[in-house]
XYZ file of C-alpha atoms in Angstrom:
569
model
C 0.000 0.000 0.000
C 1.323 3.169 -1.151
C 2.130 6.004 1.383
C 0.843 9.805 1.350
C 4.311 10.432 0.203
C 4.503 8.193 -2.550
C 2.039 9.145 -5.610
C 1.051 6.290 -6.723
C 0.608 6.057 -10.640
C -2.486 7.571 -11.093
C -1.953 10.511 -8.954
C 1.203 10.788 -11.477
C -1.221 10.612 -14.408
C -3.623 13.112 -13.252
C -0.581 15.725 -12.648
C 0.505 15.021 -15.683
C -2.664 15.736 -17.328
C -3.466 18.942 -15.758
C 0.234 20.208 -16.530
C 0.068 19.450 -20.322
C -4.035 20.620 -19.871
C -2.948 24.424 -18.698
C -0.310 24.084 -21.293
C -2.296 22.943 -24.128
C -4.945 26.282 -23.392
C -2.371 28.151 -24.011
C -1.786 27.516 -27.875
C -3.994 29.086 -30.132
C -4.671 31.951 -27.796
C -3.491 35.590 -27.399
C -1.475 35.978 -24.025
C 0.058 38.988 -21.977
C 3.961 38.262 -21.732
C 6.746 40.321 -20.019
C 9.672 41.148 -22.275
C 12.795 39.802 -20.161
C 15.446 40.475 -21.905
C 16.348 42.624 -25.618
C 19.333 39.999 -27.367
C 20.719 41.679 -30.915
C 17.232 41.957 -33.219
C 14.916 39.656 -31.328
C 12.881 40.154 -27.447
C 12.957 37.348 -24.936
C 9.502 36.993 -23.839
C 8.097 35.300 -20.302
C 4.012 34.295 -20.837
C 4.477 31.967 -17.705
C 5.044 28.805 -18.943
C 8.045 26.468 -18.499
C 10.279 28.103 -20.947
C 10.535 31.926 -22.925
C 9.797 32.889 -25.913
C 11.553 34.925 -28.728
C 10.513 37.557 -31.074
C 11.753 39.728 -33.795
C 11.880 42.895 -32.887
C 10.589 44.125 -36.298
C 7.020 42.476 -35.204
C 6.708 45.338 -32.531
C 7.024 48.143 -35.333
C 5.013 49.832 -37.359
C 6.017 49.336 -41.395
C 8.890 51.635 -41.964
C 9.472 52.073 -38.206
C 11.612 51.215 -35.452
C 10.657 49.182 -32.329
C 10.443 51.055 -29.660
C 10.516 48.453 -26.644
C 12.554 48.353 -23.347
C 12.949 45.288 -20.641
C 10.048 44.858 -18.536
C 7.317 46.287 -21.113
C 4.174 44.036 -21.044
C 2.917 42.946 -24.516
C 0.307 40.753 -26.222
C 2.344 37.558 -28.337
C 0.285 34.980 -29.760
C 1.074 31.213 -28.804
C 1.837 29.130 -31.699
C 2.759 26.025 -30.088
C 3.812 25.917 -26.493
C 7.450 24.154 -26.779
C 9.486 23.608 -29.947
C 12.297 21.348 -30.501
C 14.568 23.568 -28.359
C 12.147 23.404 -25.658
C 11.446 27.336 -26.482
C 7.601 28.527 -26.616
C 6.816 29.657 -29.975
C 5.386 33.152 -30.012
C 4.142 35.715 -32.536
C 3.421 39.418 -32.253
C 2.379 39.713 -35.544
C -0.206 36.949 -35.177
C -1.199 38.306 -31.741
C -2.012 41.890 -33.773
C -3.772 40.293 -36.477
C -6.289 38.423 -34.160
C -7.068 41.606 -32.415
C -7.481 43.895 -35.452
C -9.528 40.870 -37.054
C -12.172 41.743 -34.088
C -12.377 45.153 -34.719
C -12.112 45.415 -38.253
C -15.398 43.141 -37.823
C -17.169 45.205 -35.703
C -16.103 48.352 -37.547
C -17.029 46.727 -40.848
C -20.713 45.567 -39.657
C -20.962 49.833 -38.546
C -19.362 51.280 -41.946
C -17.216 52.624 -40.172
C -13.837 53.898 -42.015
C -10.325 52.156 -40.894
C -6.989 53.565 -40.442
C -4.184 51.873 -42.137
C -0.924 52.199 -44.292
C 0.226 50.894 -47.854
C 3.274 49.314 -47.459
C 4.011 46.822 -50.428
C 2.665 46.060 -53.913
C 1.425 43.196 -55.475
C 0.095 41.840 -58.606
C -3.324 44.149 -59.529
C -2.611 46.699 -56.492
C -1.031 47.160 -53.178
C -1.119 45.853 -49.935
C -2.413 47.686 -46.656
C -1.424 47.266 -43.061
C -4.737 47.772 -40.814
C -2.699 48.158 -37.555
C -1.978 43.859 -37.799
C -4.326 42.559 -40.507
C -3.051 42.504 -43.937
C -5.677 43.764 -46.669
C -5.573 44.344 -50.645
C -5.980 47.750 -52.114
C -6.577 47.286 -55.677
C -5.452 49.590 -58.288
C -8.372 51.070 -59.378
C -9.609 51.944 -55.496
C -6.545 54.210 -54.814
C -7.770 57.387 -56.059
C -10.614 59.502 -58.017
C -8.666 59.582 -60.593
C -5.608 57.103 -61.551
C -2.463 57.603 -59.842
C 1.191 56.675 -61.521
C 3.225 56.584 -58.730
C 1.953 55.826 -54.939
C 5.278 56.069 -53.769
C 4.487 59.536 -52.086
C 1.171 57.583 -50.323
C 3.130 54.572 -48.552
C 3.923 54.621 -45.134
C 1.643 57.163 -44.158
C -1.339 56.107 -41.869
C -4.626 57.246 -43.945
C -8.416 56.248 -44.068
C -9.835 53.219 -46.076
C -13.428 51.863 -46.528
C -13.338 48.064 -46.200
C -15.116 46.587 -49.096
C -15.355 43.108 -48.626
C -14.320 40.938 -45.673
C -13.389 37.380 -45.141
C -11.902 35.828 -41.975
C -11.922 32.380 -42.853
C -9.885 32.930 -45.902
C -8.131 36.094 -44.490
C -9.215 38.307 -47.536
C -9.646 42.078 -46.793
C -10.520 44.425 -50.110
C -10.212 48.160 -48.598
C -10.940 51.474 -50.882
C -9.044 54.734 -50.748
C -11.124 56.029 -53.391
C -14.396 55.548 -51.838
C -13.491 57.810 -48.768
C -11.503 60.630 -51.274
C -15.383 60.219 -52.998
C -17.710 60.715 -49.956
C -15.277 63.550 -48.374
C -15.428 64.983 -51.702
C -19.341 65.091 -51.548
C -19.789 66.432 -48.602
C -17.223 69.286 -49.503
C -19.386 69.835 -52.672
C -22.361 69.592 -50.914
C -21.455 72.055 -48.690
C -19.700 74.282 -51.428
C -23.148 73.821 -53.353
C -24.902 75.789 -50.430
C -22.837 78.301 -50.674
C -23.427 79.033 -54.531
C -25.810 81.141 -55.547
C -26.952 81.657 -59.311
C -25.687 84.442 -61.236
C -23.036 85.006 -58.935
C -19.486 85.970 -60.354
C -16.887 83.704 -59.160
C -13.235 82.799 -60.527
C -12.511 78.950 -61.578
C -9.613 77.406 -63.350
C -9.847 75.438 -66.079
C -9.018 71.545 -65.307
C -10.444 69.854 -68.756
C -11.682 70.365 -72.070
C -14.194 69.113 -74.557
C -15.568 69.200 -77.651
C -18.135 70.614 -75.935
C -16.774 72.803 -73.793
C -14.944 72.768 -70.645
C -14.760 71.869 -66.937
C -13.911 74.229 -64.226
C -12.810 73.902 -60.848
C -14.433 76.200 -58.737
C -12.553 75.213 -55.459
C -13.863 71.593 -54.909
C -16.457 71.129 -57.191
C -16.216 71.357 -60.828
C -18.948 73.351 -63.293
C -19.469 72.874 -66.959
C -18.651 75.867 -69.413
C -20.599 74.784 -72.581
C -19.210 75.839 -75.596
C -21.777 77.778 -77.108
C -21.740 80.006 -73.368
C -17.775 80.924 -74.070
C -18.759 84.171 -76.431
C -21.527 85.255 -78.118
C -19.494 84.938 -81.635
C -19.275 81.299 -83.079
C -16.893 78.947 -81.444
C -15.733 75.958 -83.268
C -13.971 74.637 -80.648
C -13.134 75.890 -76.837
C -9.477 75.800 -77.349
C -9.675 78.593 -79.660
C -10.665 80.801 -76.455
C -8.748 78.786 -73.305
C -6.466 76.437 -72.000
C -6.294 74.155 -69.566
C -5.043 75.776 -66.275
C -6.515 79.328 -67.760
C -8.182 80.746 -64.622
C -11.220 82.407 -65.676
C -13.838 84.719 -64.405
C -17.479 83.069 -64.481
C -21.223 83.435 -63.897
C -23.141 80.723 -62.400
C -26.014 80.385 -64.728
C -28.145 77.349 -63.359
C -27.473 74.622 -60.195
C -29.225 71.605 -59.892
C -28.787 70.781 -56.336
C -30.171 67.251 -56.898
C -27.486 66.167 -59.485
C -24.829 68.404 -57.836
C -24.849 69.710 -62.103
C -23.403 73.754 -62.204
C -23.591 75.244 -65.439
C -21.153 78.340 -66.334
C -21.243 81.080 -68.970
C -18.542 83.993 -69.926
C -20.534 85.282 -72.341
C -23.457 86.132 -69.602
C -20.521 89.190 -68.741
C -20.121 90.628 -71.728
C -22.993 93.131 -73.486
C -25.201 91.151 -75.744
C -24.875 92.190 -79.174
C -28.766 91.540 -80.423
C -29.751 94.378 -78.282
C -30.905 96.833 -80.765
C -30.040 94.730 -83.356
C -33.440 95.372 -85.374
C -32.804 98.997 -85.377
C -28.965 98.330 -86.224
C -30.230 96.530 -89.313
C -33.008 97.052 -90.724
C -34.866 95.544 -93.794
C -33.519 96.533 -96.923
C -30.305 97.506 -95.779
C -27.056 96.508 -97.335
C -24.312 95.101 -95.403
C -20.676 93.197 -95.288
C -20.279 90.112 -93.619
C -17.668 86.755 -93.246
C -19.338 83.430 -94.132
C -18.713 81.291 -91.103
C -20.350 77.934 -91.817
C -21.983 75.973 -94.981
C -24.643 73.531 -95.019
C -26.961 72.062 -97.475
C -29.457 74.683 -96.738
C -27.781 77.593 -97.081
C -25.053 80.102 -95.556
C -23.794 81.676 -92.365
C -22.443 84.913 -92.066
C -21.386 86.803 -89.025
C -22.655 90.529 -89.904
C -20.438 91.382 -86.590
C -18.873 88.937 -83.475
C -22.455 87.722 -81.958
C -24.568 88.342 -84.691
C -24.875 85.767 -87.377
C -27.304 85.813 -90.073
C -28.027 83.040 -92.681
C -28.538 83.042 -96.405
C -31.084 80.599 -97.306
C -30.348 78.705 -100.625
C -33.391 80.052 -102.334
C -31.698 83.376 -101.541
C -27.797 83.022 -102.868
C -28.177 83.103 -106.551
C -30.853 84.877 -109.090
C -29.535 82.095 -111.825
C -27.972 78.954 -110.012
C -30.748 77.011 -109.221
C -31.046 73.625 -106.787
C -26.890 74.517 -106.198
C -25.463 73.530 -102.945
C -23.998 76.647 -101.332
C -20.784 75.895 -100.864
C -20.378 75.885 -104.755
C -21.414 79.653 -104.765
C -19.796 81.096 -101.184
C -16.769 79.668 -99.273
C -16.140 79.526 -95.028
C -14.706 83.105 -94.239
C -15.484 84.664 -97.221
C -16.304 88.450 -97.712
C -19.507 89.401 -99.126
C -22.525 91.393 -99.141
C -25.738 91.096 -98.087
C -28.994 92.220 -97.801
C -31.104 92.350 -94.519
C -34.505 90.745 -95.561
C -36.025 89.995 -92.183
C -34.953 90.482 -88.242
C -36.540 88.636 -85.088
C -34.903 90.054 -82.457
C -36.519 87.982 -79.456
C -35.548 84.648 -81.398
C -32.311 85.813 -82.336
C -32.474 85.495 -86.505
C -31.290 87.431 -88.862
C -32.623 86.533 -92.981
C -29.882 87.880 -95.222
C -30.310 87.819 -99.002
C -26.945 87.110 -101.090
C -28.504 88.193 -104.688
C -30.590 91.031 -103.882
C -26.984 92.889 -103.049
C -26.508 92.491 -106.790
C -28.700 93.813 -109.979
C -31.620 91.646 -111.272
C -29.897 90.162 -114.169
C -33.162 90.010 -115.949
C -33.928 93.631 -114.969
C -30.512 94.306 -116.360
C -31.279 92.672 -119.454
C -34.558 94.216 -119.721
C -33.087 97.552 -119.230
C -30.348 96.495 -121.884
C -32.451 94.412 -124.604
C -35.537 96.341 -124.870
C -38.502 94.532 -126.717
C -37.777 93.953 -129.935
C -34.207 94.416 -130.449
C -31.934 91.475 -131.679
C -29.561 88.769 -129.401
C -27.804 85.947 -130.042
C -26.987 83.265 -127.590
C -26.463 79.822 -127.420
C -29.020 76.734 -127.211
C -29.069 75.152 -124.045
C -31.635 72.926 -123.509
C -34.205 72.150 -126.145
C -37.425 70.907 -124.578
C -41.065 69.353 -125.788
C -42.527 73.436 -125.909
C -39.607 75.419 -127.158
C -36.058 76.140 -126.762
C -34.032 77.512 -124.005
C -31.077 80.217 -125.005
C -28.664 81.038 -123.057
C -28.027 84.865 -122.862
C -26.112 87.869 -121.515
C -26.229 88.609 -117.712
C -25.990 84.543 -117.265
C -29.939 83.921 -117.897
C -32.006 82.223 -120.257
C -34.777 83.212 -122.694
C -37.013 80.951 -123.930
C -38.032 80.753 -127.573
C -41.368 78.929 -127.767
C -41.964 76.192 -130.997
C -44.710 78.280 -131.976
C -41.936 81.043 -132.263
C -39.188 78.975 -134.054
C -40.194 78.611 -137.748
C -42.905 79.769 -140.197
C -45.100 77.309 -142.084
C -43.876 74.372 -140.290
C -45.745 72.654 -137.092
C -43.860 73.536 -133.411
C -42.472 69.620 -133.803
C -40.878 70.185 -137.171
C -39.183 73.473 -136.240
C -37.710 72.081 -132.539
C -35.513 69.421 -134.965
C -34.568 72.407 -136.967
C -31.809 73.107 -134.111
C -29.661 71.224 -131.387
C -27.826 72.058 -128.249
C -25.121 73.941 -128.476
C -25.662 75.766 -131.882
C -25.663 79.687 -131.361
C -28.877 81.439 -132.543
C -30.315 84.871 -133.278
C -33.909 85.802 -131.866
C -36.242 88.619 -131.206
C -36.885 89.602 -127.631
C -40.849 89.596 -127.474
C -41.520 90.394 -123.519
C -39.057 90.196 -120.565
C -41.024 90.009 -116.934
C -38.169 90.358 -114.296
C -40.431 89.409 -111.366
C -41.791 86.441 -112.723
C -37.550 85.568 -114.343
C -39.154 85.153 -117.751
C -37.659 86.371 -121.495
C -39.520 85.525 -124.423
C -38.144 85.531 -127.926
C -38.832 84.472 -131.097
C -36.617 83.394 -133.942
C -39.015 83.180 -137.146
C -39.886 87.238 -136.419
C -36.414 87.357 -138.019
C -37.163 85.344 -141.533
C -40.643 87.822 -142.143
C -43.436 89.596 -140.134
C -40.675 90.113 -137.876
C -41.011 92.439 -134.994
C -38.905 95.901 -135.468
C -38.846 98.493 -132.554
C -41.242 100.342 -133.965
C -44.040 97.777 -134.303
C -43.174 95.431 -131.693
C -44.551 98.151 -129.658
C -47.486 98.694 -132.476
C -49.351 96.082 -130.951
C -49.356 97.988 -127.307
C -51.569 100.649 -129.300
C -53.782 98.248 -130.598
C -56.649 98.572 -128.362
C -58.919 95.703 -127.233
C -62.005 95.232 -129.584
C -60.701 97.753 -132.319
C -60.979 96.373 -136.249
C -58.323 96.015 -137.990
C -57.473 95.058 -141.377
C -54.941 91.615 -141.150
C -52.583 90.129 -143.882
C -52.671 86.488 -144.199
C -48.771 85.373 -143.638
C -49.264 81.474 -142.446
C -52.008 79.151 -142.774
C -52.666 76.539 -140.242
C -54.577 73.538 -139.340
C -55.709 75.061 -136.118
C -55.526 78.869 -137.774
C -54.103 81.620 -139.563
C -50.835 83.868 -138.830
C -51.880 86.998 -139.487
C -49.953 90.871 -139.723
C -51.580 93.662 -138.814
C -51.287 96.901 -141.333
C -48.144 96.756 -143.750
C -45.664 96.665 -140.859
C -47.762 95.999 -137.810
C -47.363 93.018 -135.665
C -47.980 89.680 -136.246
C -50.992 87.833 -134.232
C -52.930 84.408 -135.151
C -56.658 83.399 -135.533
C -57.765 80.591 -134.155
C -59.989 78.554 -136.429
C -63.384 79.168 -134.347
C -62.357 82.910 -134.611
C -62.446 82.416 -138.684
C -66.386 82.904 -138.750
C -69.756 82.676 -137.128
C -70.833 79.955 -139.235
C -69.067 76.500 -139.063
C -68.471 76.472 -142.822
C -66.505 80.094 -142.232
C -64.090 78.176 -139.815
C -62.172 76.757 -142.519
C -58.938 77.590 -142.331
C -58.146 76.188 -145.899
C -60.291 79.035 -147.930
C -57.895 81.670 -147.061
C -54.703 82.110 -148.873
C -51.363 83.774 -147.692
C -51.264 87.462 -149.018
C -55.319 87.605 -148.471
C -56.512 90.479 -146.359
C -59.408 91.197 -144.498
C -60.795 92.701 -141.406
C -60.419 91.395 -137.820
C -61.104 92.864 -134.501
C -58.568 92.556 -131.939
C -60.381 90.567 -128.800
C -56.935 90.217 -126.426
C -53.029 89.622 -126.150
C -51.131 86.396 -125.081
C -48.086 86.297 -122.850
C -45.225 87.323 -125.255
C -47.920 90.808 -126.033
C -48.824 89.226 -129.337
C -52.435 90.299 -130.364
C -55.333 87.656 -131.146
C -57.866 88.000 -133.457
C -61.165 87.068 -134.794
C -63.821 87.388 -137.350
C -66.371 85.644 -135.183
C -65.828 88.482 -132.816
C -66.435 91.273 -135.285
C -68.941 89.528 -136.933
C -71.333 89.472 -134.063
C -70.324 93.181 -132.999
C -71.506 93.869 -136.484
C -74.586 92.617 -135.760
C -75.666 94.119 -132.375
C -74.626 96.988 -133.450
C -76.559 97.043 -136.193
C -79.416 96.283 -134.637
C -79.185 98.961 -132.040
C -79.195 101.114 -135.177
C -81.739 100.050 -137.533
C -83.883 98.309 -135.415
C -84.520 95.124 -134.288
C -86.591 92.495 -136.094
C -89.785 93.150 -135.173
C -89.861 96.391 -137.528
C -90.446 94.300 -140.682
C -87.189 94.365 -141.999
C -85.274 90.703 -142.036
C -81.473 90.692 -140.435
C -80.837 90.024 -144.025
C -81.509 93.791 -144.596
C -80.205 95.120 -141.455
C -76.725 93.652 -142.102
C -77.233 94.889 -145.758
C -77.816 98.360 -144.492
C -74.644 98.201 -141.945
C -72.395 97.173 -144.479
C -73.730 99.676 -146.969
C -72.712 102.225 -144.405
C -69.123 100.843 -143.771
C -68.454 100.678 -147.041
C -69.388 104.456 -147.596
C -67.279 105.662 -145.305
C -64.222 103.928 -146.550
């Protein structure tokens, strides 16, 4: 039987057990340990078990620090195992660190709460970031607003981070440097928007530009300078007024407080040039301006920096029709213009290109009076006459019925082909309507002279006349009027009263007789007819002798009137 003294062997057991027990809680756990003694780089540390512990002294210091630790100092290790194969306890500051940041980063995480920490290496895709033990990743894109080509001047610095994304089991930290530069930088713009008013004056510089315009920083928060708000003159692009780094003076036109959005003008401080501008320039008034920009409908031009005016197509060229403008006018060329219409409150400006030159076709009027002889060149020939090109860069049209005597309009169009220079008559010119009428076969006979081209002007409406057969026609007769009058045609219902009159075959060229002139067609030509006179005749006669119901037949009345005509011839 074993004494009090002796243990027996499983009182040996059970001391055993609760030595390697208290041991054995110790591993895995963060201790307090008393640093014993400072050898060369690493700290002998006592946690209270059997044997000390070392550590590098590097653990105890902050990335790009020094350790600042004495003999005696109490400090938090981490037990890795609790003997090694020197019979040493293995320790670890930087593991005892790691498990308490780990906590808090938790419970700062689960609050939003920003972290303090330091870039102190790189790695593949970004950097890594020391949160006062635990190790996170800072990618590349996170570091800053905008990106950053060297960090160098942002390591070893303590700063705020946002932790993204957190994952103990793995040990995966994602922090953000960007998304705390972000918020601070809306809640200085938020607070810089309060203090922005619109129309205030305020001085920005100039941090990007656009094809649109530009941004400017107006001390934390940028505002947009659209282009068409650098100057009231055109702007093709705002590098032809700034640069970036230009600090410029600028009004605050409009702030949308919702979208943090700040539009700027310069313009909005200079004097706007359309006030006035209707009695500056008023209708009718002749002006010189620099064509600024072409498009398919017509023409710029700046009548003075501001004030633009355009040209409409329809209003560049009295002759060059369905042209685009840039064949007539070129970008910042000279010319002059004509005001034709001014809205002030919209800001347009009608300008007229040919009305600051003469009407060619009042030109050629004024030169080419009615009947007098030109020459030009064919230049289109079409199913109803011929077009000739003339002096003054217009055209006058000769009309088949006008091309040839006793020959139908078909025949005489193959007479002549593009290209071939004619002479013609000019029978009418109407500037407003740009119309010239000629005639070719005035020239062969029964042509039109000076004199009687104007003849037929002093024909009056319903007067007789006595008419020279000079063409005979299916549908008519040419006629002349007097020896040297002018020439006019009777249509074959005009011939007579009675059908068997309205043959157009009984009359013979060189005949004569009496017609009464009943109107004029476009070219000032008269028209006649028999049918017309005829029936004048007739009422008149009746209004004379009496009507019917006196006895005598309209045989005898007629008889009587022409008894009378004849006697006073």
């Amino acid at each position: 039987m074993a004494s009090a003294a002796t243990p027996s062997r499983d009182d040996f057991a059970a001391l055993l057990n609760e030595t390697l027990g208290e041991h054995e809680s110790f591993e895995g756990r963060v201790v307090q340990g008393t640093v014993t003694a400072i050898e060369n780089d690493m700290a002998v540390i006592d946690v209270g078990l059997k044997s000390e512990g070392r550590v590098a002294l590097r653990e105890f210091a902050a990335p790009g620090q020094k350790a600042e630790l004495s003999v005696g100092d109490t400090v938090e290790v981490y037990v890795d195992r609790v003997e090694n194969m020197h019979g040493e306890a293995m320790l670890s500051r930087d593991r005892a660190r790691r498990e308490a940041a780990w906590d808090k980063l938790e419970g700062e995480f689960g609050e939003g709460k920003r972290v303090e920490g330091i870039i102190f290496g790189r790695v593949k895709g970004g950097f890594t970031v020391d949160l006062n033990g635990a190790v996170a990743f800072l990618p590349g894109s996170q570091v800053d607003i905008r990106p950053v080509r060297d960090v160098t001047p942002l390591m070893d610095i303590p700063q705020p981070f946002q932790i993204l994304k957190m994952d103990r089991r793995r040990g995966n930290i994602v922090v953000s440097r960007r998304a705390v530069l972000e918020e601070t930088r809306a809640e200085q713009r938020t607070g810089l928007i309060q203090s922005l008013a619109e129309g205030q004056v305020i001085d920005g510089v100039v941090k990007n530009i656009t094809d649109y315009g530009a941004f400017v920083d107006l001390g934390g928060i940028d505002g947009l300078l659209h282009v068409t708000d650098l100057s009231y003159k055109r702007v093709g692009h705002p590098s032809e007024m700034i640069n970036i780094g230009d600090t410029l003076k600028v009004q605050i036109i409009r702030i949308n407080k919702d979208t943090q959005r700040i539009s700027l003008g310069m313009k909005q401080l200079e004097s706007d040039p359309w006030e006035g501008a209707a009695a500056k320039y008023p209708i009718g008034g002749k002006f010189t301006g620099r064509v600024t920009n072409i498009t398919e409908y017509g023409a710029f031009v700046e009548l003075e920096p501001g004030i633009e005016g355009l040209v409409h197509v329809s209003e560049m060229s009295w002759t060059k029709k369905n042209v685009h403008p840039g064949k007539i006018v070129s970008t910042s060329q000279e010319v002059d213009v004509v005001i034709l219409e001014v809205d002030q409150d919209k800001r347009r400006i009608s300008l007229g290109l040919k009305q600051a030159i003469n009407n060619p076709w009042e030109a050629f009027a004024e030169a080419h009076p009615v009947g007098s002889t030109v020459q030009g060149e064919v230049k289109n020939a079409t199913e109803f006459g011929l077009f000739i090109g003339l002096d003054g860069d217009v055209d006058g049209m000769v009309h088949m019925s006008d091309i040839a005597w006793g020959i139908s309009g078909e025949d005489a169009l193959n007479l002549h082909h593009k290209g071939e220079t004619v002479e013609a008559i000019v029978l009418d010119v109407d500037p407003e309507k740009e119309r010239i009428s000629l005639g070719m076969k005035q020239l062969e006979r029964g042509g039109v002279s000076a004199d009687s081209a104007t003849s037929a002007g002093r024909l009056g409406k319903n007067s007789v006349v006595t008419v020279t057969v000079l063409e005979v026609r299916d549908g008519g007769l040419e006629v002349q009027a007097g020896e040297d009058g002018a020439t006019g045609f009777i249509k074959r219902v005009d011939l007579g009263r009675d059908r068997d009159e309205q043959r157009p075959e009984r009359f013979q060229v060189g005949q004569k007789f009496d017609a009464m002139v009943i109107g004029f067609d476009r070219s000032k030509k008269p028209n006649f007819s028999v049918k017309a006179m005829q029936l004048a005749e007739e009422k008149q006669a009746v209004a004379q002798y009496g009507s019917s119901d006196s006895g005598a037949s309209l045989g005898d009345i007629l008889g009587e009137a022409l008894k009378a005509r004849n006697s006073k011839s």
